[in-house]
Amino acid sequence: MARVDLARALRAWGEAVAGTDGDLPAGDVDPRGAVCAVDDGGQVVGVEGAGPAVEDARAALAEHPWVALVASRVDEAFGLARTDPGRRRPRRGRARGGPRARHDLLPPTADVVVLDPPREGAGAAVVAAIADLRPRTVVHVACDPAALARDAAAFVARGYELSALRAFDAFPMTHHVECVATFRRADAV
């Protein structure tokens, strides 16, 4: 599989974000800059649970045939039983489903994974599924430090090392802290 120049991809993503007024709801970051950092023969697969965000991304990325977008929760795309890692009970009106088939657009391996889970975190099952892709780098964006800690422990247990961590006070005078953690596969360091 082709390699991704992670520094170039993140720089392009950062430049795209810097060109905005700073008010970016979760699904509104323009990924086109990062998509262009993929080498020939590479592929970008995006998994997003918000259907309208997927449709917007499909329209924005239509000229990039190496981009595949999946409208699904990540756990369901991996064929895992639906989970809400921070909850003891399913959300009202949402039954936990049994395992489904893994989505056919998910590749068997990945070079880099960028993970931006909901406030509850990704959860151990999703972390295990991502680790099974054997990416050399995982960039984890988290809006809850406690959920990031749980996910970090799961990545470390799967052979990854925390190589960088940065916190952003995106909402001053509140308890909310955005964190970006970079994990590298220990045998790839």
XYZ file of N, CA and C in Angstrom:
567
model
N 0.851 -1.173 0.000
C 0.000 0.000 0.000
C 0.898 1.238 0.000
N 0.499 2.267 -0.682
C 1.273 3.499 -0.773
C 1.329 4.196 0.575
N 2.417 4.908 0.807
C 2.607 5.639 2.060
C 1.979 7.021 1.983
N 1.622 7.524 3.121
C 1.104 8.882 3.244
C 2.166 9.716 3.935
N 2.463 10.899 3.398
C 3.359 11.832 4.058
C 2.528 12.522 5.131
N 2.578 11.982 6.359
C 1.711 12.452 7.428
C 1.956 13.925 7.733
N 3.201 14.342 7.782
C 3.489 15.743 8.081
C 2.855 16.650 7.033
N 2.991 16.295 5.763
C 2.406 17.107 4.691
C 0.880 17.104 4.769
N 0.311 15.941 5.087
C -1.144 15.845 5.179
C -1.675 16.701 6.321
N -1.040 16.607 7.484
C -1.510 17.381 8.626
C -1.261 18.875 8.435
N -0.158 19.219 7.793
C 0.108 20.634 7.500
C -0.977 21.178 6.571
N -1.328 20.424 5.543
C -2.368 20.858 4.614
C -3.706 20.978 5.331
N -3.992 20.017 6.213
C -5.226 20.080 6.969
C -5.214 21.301 7.876
N -4.085 21.548 8.542
C -3.969 22.709 9.415
C -4.131 24.015 8.657
N -3.570 24.098 7.451
C -3.719 25.304 6.636
C -5.167 25.499 6.228
N -5.865 24.394 5.938
C -7.278 24.504 5.578
C -8.083 25.019 6.766
N -7.756 24.530 7.973
C -8.455 24.977 9.171
C -8.110 26.432 9.474
N -6.834 26.804 9.315
C -6.410 28.169 9.623
C -7.088 29.190 8.725
N -7.519 28.774 7.556
C -8.176 29.689 6.637
C -9.639 29.919 6.960
N -10.115 29.366 8.063
C -11.513 29.539 8.444
C -11.610 30.536 9.577
N -12.822 30.791 10.024
C -13.007 31.698 11.155
C -12.838 30.984 12.484
N -12.440 29.727 12.459
C -12.199 28.972 13.680
C -13.432 28.275 14.224
N -14.580 28.493 13.633
C -15.813 27.895 14.095
C -16.117 26.677 13.234
N -15.577 25.525 13.628
C -15.706 24.325 12.812
C -16.457 23.231 13.549
N -17.724 23.013 13.208
C -18.407 21.852 13.760
C -17.691 20.569 13.309
N -17.943 19.485 13.980
C -17.187 18.249 13.794
C -17.027 17.813 12.351
N -18.054 17.847 11.543
C -17.969 17.313 10.190
C -17.611 18.328 9.134
N -17.201 19.546 9.523
C -17.031 20.609 8.549
C -15.594 20.920 8.148
N -14.618 20.134 8.560
C -13.233 20.372 8.157
C -13.065 19.898 6.725
N -12.475 20.730 5.889
C -12.272 20.402 4.479
C -11.054 19.491 4.348
N -11.236 18.222 4.015
C -10.129 17.278 3.977
C -9.355 17.275 2.665
N -9.686 18.137 1.701
C -9.064 18.045 0.384
C -7.555 18.192 0.427
N -7.033 19.060 1.284
C -5.582 19.230 1.366
C -4.890 17.949 1.786
N -5.415 17.284 2.801
C -4.815 16.044 3.266
C -4.948 14.934 2.233
N -6.042 14.918 1.500
C -6.268 13.893 0.482
C -5.195 13.973 -0.593
N -4.733 15.169 -0.909
C -3.720 15.349 -1.946
C -2.344 14.850 -1.523
N -2.145 14.553 -0.238
C -0.855 14.089 0.251
C -0.665 12.587 0.070
N -1.613 11.900 -0.521
C -1.531 10.460 -0.724
C -0.717 10.180 -1.984
N 0.229 9.238 -1.862
C 1.063 8.854 -3.001
C 0.234 8.168 -4.082
N 0.828 8.078 -5.282
C 0.192 7.333 -6.369
C -0.102 5.913 -5.905
N -1.259 5.434 -6.241
C -1.649 4.080 -5.866
C -2.220 3.987 -4.470
N -2.231 5.084 -3.730
C -2.766 5.088 -2.376
C -4.274 5.221 -2.377
N -4.841 5.085 -1.228
C -6.282 5.174 -1.075
C -6.584 5.853 0.257
N -7.624 6.635 0.275
C -8.123 7.236 1.505
C -9.527 6.698 1.712
N -9.772 6.152 2.898
C -11.101 5.672 3.243
C -11.565 6.467 4.453
N -12.682 7.132 4.306
C -13.259 7.885 5.412
C -14.515 7.201 5.901
N -14.650 7.106 7.210
C -15.835 6.523 7.818
C -16.447 7.592 8.705
N -17.690 7.918 8.461
C -18.369 8.988 9.193
C -19.811 8.582 9.450
N -20.262 8.779 10.677
C -21.609 8.391 11.050
C -22.694 9.373 10.644
N -22.322 10.615 10.356
C -23.316 11.633 9.989
C -23.504 11.633 8.478
N -24.640 11.133 8.036
C -24.929 11.023 6.605
C -24.759 12.310 5.824
N -25.273 13.461 6.310
C -25.093 14.707 5.564
C -23.620 15.096 5.399
N -22.799 14.810 6.405
C -21.368 15.108 6.291
C -20.720 14.246 5.211
N -21.154 12.995 5.105
C -20.624 12.106 4.066
C -21.025 12.622 2.690
N -22.259 13.029 2.541
C -22.711 13.561 1.243
C -21.934 14.824 0.870
N -21.703 15.713 1.835
C -20.911 16.912 1.570
C -19.488 16.547 1.157
N -18.899 15.580 1.858
C -17.540 15.149 1.526
C -17.494 14.514 0.136
N -18.486 13.711 -0.198
C -18.525 13.098 -1.538
C -18.561 14.171 -2.618
N -19.347 15.205 -2.401
C -19.416 16.296 -3.382
C -18.082 17.032 -3.468
N -17.458 17.292 -2.320
C -16.197 18.038 -2.299
C -15.030 17.237 -2.873
N -15.101 15.915 -2.762
C -13.980 15.063 -3.154
C -14.264 14.250 -4.418
N -15.280 14.619 -5.155
C -15.693 13.848 -6.331
C -14.582 13.687 -7.357
N -13.683 14.640 -7.453
C -12.603 14.566 -8.444
C -11.422 13.705 -7.989
N -11.529 13.096 -6.832
C -10.448 12.254 -6.299
C -10.920 10.801 -6.238
N -10.696 10.016 -7.285
C -11.233 8.653 -7.319
C -10.610 7.718 -6.289
N -9.513 8.102 -5.673
C -8.871 7.247 -4.679
C -9.481 7.426 -3.288
N -10.512 8.264 -3.185
C -11.188 8.493 -1.911
C -12.493 7.697 -1.885
N -12.651 6.893 -0.855
C -13.889 6.143 -0.641
C -14.472 6.585 0.684
N -15.756 6.838 0.707
C -16.421 7.295 1.922
C -17.502 6.310 2.329
N -17.530 6.005 3.608
C -18.475 5.048 4.161
C -19.357 5.784 5.164
N -20.651 5.760 4.955
C -21.599 6.372 5.891
C -21.981 5.320 6.926
N -21.271 5.331 8.043
C -21.482 4.309 9.061
C -20.763 4.713 10.335
N -21.216 4.184 11.443
C -20.415 4.267 12.662
C -19.184 3.388 12.436
N -18.075 3.742 13.053
C -16.832 2.984 12.855
C -16.978 1.557 13.359
N -17.586 1.377 14.528
C -17.733 0.012 15.044
C -18.547 -0.847 14.078
N -19.596 -0.285 13.513
C -20.412 -1.042 12.568
C -19.681 -1.290 11.259
N -18.866 -0.338 10.802
C -18.093 -0.528 9.571
C -17.102 -1.673 9.718
N -16.557 -1.837 10.936
C -15.633 -2.939 11.188
C -16.357 -4.256 11.454
N -17.680 -4.234 11.457
C -18.432 -5.461 11.699
C -18.534 -5.822 13.165
N -18.301 -4.834 14.041
C -18.357 -5.074 15.480
C -19.775 -4.823 15.999
N -20.089 -5.414 17.122
C -21.351 -5.098 17.774
C -21.326 -3.627 18.148
N -22.441 -2.978 18.020
C -22.516 -1.541 18.312
C -22.181 -1.298 19.777
N -21.276 -0.354 19.990
C -20.838 -0.066 21.348
C -20.929 1.424 21.628
N -21.099 1.754 22.862
C -20.984 3.113 23.375
C -20.073 2.972 24.588
N -18.727 3.101 24.408
C -17.772 2.723 25.437
C -17.960 3.407 26.783
N -18.432 4.623 26.824
C -18.558 5.328 28.092
C -19.883 5.117 28.780
N -20.745 4.327 28.196
C -22.084 4.139 28.745
C -22.256 2.715 29.256
N -23.014 2.606 30.324
C -23.312 1.269 30.848
C -24.560 0.703 30.202
N -25.423 1.592 29.739
C -26.660 1.158 29.087
C -26.712 1.758 27.694
N -27.390 1.100 26.756
C -27.537 1.693 25.428
C -28.326 2.998 25.523
N -28.051 3.897 24.593
C -28.819 5.134 24.535
C -30.270 4.807 24.246
N -31.147 5.666 24.723
C -32.586 5.484 24.511
C -32.880 5.348 23.016
N -33.615 4.320 22.657
C -33.996 4.123 21.264
C -32.911 3.485 20.411
N -31.776 3.159 21.011
C -30.684 2.553 20.247
C -30.319 1.216 20.875
N -30.742 0.169 20.270
C -30.383 -1.150 20.778
C -28.987 -1.503 20.303
N -28.257 -2.198 21.125
C -26.938 -2.659 20.698
C -27.138 -3.831 19.752
N -26.679 -3.670 18.557
C -26.850 -4.721 17.569
C -25.755 -5.765 17.681
N -26.002 -6.900 17.119
C -24.990 -7.931 17.084
C -23.985 -7.652 15.982
N -22.974 -8.486 15.864
C -21.956 -8.280 14.842
C -22.560 -8.296 13.435
N -22.015 -7.463 12.596
C -22.415 -7.399 11.193
C -21.185 -7.732 10.365
N -21.382 -7.802 9.075
C -20.244 -8.037 8.185
C -19.399 -6.766 8.107
N -18.105 -6.940 8.035
C -17.197 -5.810 7.871
C -17.471 -5.153 6.518
N -17.441 -3.814 6.484
C -17.726 -3.086 5.250
C -16.650 -3.409 4.218
N -17.059 -3.675 2.980
C -16.111 -4.100 1.947
C -15.165 -2.995 1.488
N -15.420 -1.731 1.816
C -14.497 -0.659 1.436
C -13.342 -0.482 2.418
N -13.430 -1.117 3.591
C -12.324 -1.014 4.547
C -11.170 -1.886 4.077
N -9.971 -1.301 3.985
C -8.832 -2.084 3.509
C -8.326 -3.045 4.592
N -7.571 -4.064 4.195
C -7.034 -5.000 5.192
C -5.882 -4.397 5.996
N -5.211 -3.377 5.443
C -4.118 -2.695 6.142
C -4.261 -1.193 5.921
N -3.541 -0.440 6.738
C -3.535 1.016 6.586
C -2.173 1.537 7.000
N -1.755 2.630 6.397
C -0.501 3.271 6.747
C -0.701 4.243 7.907
N -1.733 5.056 7.809
C -2.055 6.061 8.830
C -3.555 6.026 9.072
N -3.950 6.116 10.336
C -5.356 6.231 10.700
C -5.528 7.511 11.497
N -6.493 8.331 11.095
C -6.879 9.507 11.870
C -8.228 9.177 12.476
N -8.283 9.218 13.795
C -9.458 8.783 14.542
C -10.007 9.963 15.329
N -11.261 10.274 15.139
C -11.923 11.363 15.871
C -13.245 10.829 16.405
N -13.179 10.061 17.507
C -14.391 9.414 18.026
C -15.291 10.396 18.772
N -16.500 9.943 19.111
C -17.381 10.780 19.924
C -16.806 10.949 21.339
N -17.436 11.771 22.124
C -16.951 12.086 23.478
C -16.653 10.829 24.300
N -17.396 9.746 24.102
C -17.189 8.513 24.874
C -15.886 7.809 24.525
N -15.252 8.201 23.434
C -14.029 7.539 22.995
C -14.328 6.437 21.993
N -13.279 5.849 21.474
C -13.427 4.803 20.467
C -13.840 3.472 21.101
N -13.257 3.163 22.236
C -13.533 1.895 22.909
C -12.538 0.821 22.494
N -12.386 -0.160 23.350
C -11.380 -1.204 23.157
C -11.580 -1.999 21.874
N -12.827 -2.295 21.512
C -13.072 -3.100 20.308
C -12.675 -2.351 19.041
N -12.983 -1.060 18.973
C -12.597 -0.266 17.799
C -11.085 -0.103 17.763
N -10.461 0.159 18.911
C -9.000 0.273 18.950
C -8.366 -1.026 18.468
N -8.888 -2.166 18.897
C -8.345 -3.457 18.459
C -8.503 -3.621 16.945
N -9.648 -3.229 16.405
C -9.867 -3.344 14.958
C -8.909 -2.433 14.186
N -8.671 -1.239 14.699
C -7.718 -0.332 14.050
C -6.305 -0.894 14.156
N -5.927 -1.382 15.320
C -4.591 -1.960 15.492
C -4.387 -3.159 14.568
N -5.446 -3.917 14.307
C -5.346 -5.061 13.396
C -5.032 -4.640 11.961
N -5.292 -3.347 11.626
C -4.906 -2.823 10.310
C -3.392 -2.596 10.226
N -2.732 -2.590 11.360
C -1.284 -2.384 11.510
C -0.802 -1.049 10.939
N -1.518 0.049 11.219
C -0.995 1.337 10.750
C 0.278 1.686 11.510
N 1.217 2.318 10.830
C 2.434 2.732 11.536
C 2.148 3.903 12.451
N 1.110 4.701 12.116
C 0.756 5.885 12.901
C -0.756 5.969 13.069
N -1.174 6.320 14.278
C -2.574 6.623 14.563
C -2.607 8.016 15.179
N -3.380 8.896 14.580
C -3.595 10.228 15.141
C -4.991 10.211 15.739
N -5.065 10.421 17.043
C -6.328 10.328 17.784
C -6.707 11.721 18.273
N -7.847 12.211 17.805
C -8.370 13.502 18.238
C -9.438 13.210 19.280
N -9.314 13.829 20.452
C -10.248 13.524 21.537
C -10.761 14.801 22.186
N -12.031 14.779 22.545
C -12.606 15.931 23.235
C -12.800 15.647 24.719
N -12.407 14.466 25.164
C -12.510 14.124 26.584
C -11.224 13.421 27.002
N -10.403 14.065 27.837
C -9.134 13.452 28.248
C -9.300 12.080 28.899
N -10.378 11.857 29.641
C -10.584 10.548 30.272
C -10.822 9.471 29.216
N -11.612 9.789 28.194
C -11.844 8.823 27.114
C -10.547 8.575 26.347
N -9.760 9.627 26.132
C -8.466 9.453 25.466
C -7.567 8.537 26.284
N -7.574 8.692 27.599
C -6.746 7.826 28.451
C -7.151 6.365 28.297
N -8.451 6.096 28.254
C -8.915 4.706 28.068
C -8.466 4.165 26.713
N -8.649 4.988 25.670
C -8.239 4.551 24.331
C -6.723 4.392 24.254
N -5.976 5.294 24.901
C -4.508 5.210 24.891
C -4.041 3.906 25.534
N -4.660 3.538 26.643
C -4.301 2.271 27.294
C -4.553 1.097 26.351
N -5.643 1.152 25.603
C -5.947 0.074 24.656
C -4.932 0.045 23.519
N -4.511 1.215 23.017
C -3.484 1.240 21.964
C -2.153 0.709 22.488
N -1.763 1.104 23.690
C -0.505 0.619 24.271
C -0.555 -0.896 24.442
N -1.689 -1.409 24.889
C -1.845 -2.862 25.047
C -1.739 -3.595 23.716
N -2.000 -2.890 22.608
C -1.935 -3.489 21.268
C -0.605 -3.210 20.574
N 0.405 -2.704 21.311
C 1.729 -2.545 20.741
C 2.051 -1.162 20.187
N 1.321 -0.152 20.609
C 1.585 1.212 20.158
C 2.183 2.029 21.288
N 2.978 3.032 20.908
C 3.566 3.951 21.874
C 3.022 5.346 21.616
N 2.756 6.068 22.686
C 2.344 7.460 22.554
C 3.588 8.266 22.203
N 3.609 8.863 21.012
C 4.800 9.604 20.585
C 4.621 11.111 20.687
N 3.389 11.585 20.757
C 3.147 13.018 20.909
C 1.751 13.224 21.470
N 1.614 14.275 22.244
C 0.310 14.627 22.801
C 0.257 16.141 22.917
N -0.807 16.702 22.409
C -0.983 18.149 22.489
C -2.413 18.434 22.908
N -2.557 19.347 23.861
C -3.874 19.746 24.336
C -4.178 21.154 23.839
N -5.428 21.381 23.501
C -5.873 22.676 23.000
C -7.031 23.163 23.864
N -6.906 24.367 24.372
C -7.985 24.981 25.141
C -8.918 25.657 24.148
N -9.678 24.850 23.435
C -10.537 25.349 22.373
C -11.755 26.098 22.915
N -12.093 25.833 24.157
C -13.259 26.466 24.773
C -12.830 27.076 26.101
N -12.141 28.229 26.063
C -11.623 28.841 27.297
C -12.712 29.037 28.350
N -12.282 28.945 29.596
C -13.155 29.140 30.751
C -14.172 28.012 30.907
N -13.923 26.870 30.259
C -14.757 25.683 30.453
C -13.830 24.520 30.783
N -14.392 23.384 31.128
C -13.587 22.200 31.416
C -13.226 21.422 30.143
N -13.701 21.859 28.980
C -13.458 21.130 27.737
C -12.035 21.362 27.233
N -11.362 20.272 26.912
C -10.012 20.319 26.362
C -9.972 19.382 25.163
N -9.541 19.893 24.031
C -9.350 19.048 22.846
C -7.911 18.536 22.880
N -7.716 17.277 22.600
C -6.382 16.681 22.603
C -6.113 15.992 21.270
N -4.878 16.063 20.825
C -4.446 15.310 19.653
C -3.269 14.456 20.104
N -3.455 13.153 20.050
C -2.427 12.197 20.449
C -1.955 11.443 19.221
N -0.657 11.254 19.129
C -0.086 10.482 18.017
C 0.531 9.209 18.594
N 0.109 8.096 18.060
C 0.628 6.796 18.466
C 1.397 6.205 17.300
N 2.515 5.579 17.605
C 3.298 4.879 16.592
C 3.423 3.421 16.998
N 3.320 2.550 16.006
C 3.479 1.129 16.271
C 4.897 0.902 16.790
N 5.022 0.228 17.918
C 6.317 0.073 18.577
C 7.358 -0.573 17.671
N 6.951 -1.528 16.832
C 7.916 -2.184 15.956
C 8.222 -1.366 14.702
N 7.574 -0.201 14.561
C 7.821 0.665 13.394
C 8.585 1.923 13.790
N 8.871 2.078 15.095
C 9.534 3.299 15.570
C 11.001 3.271 15.226
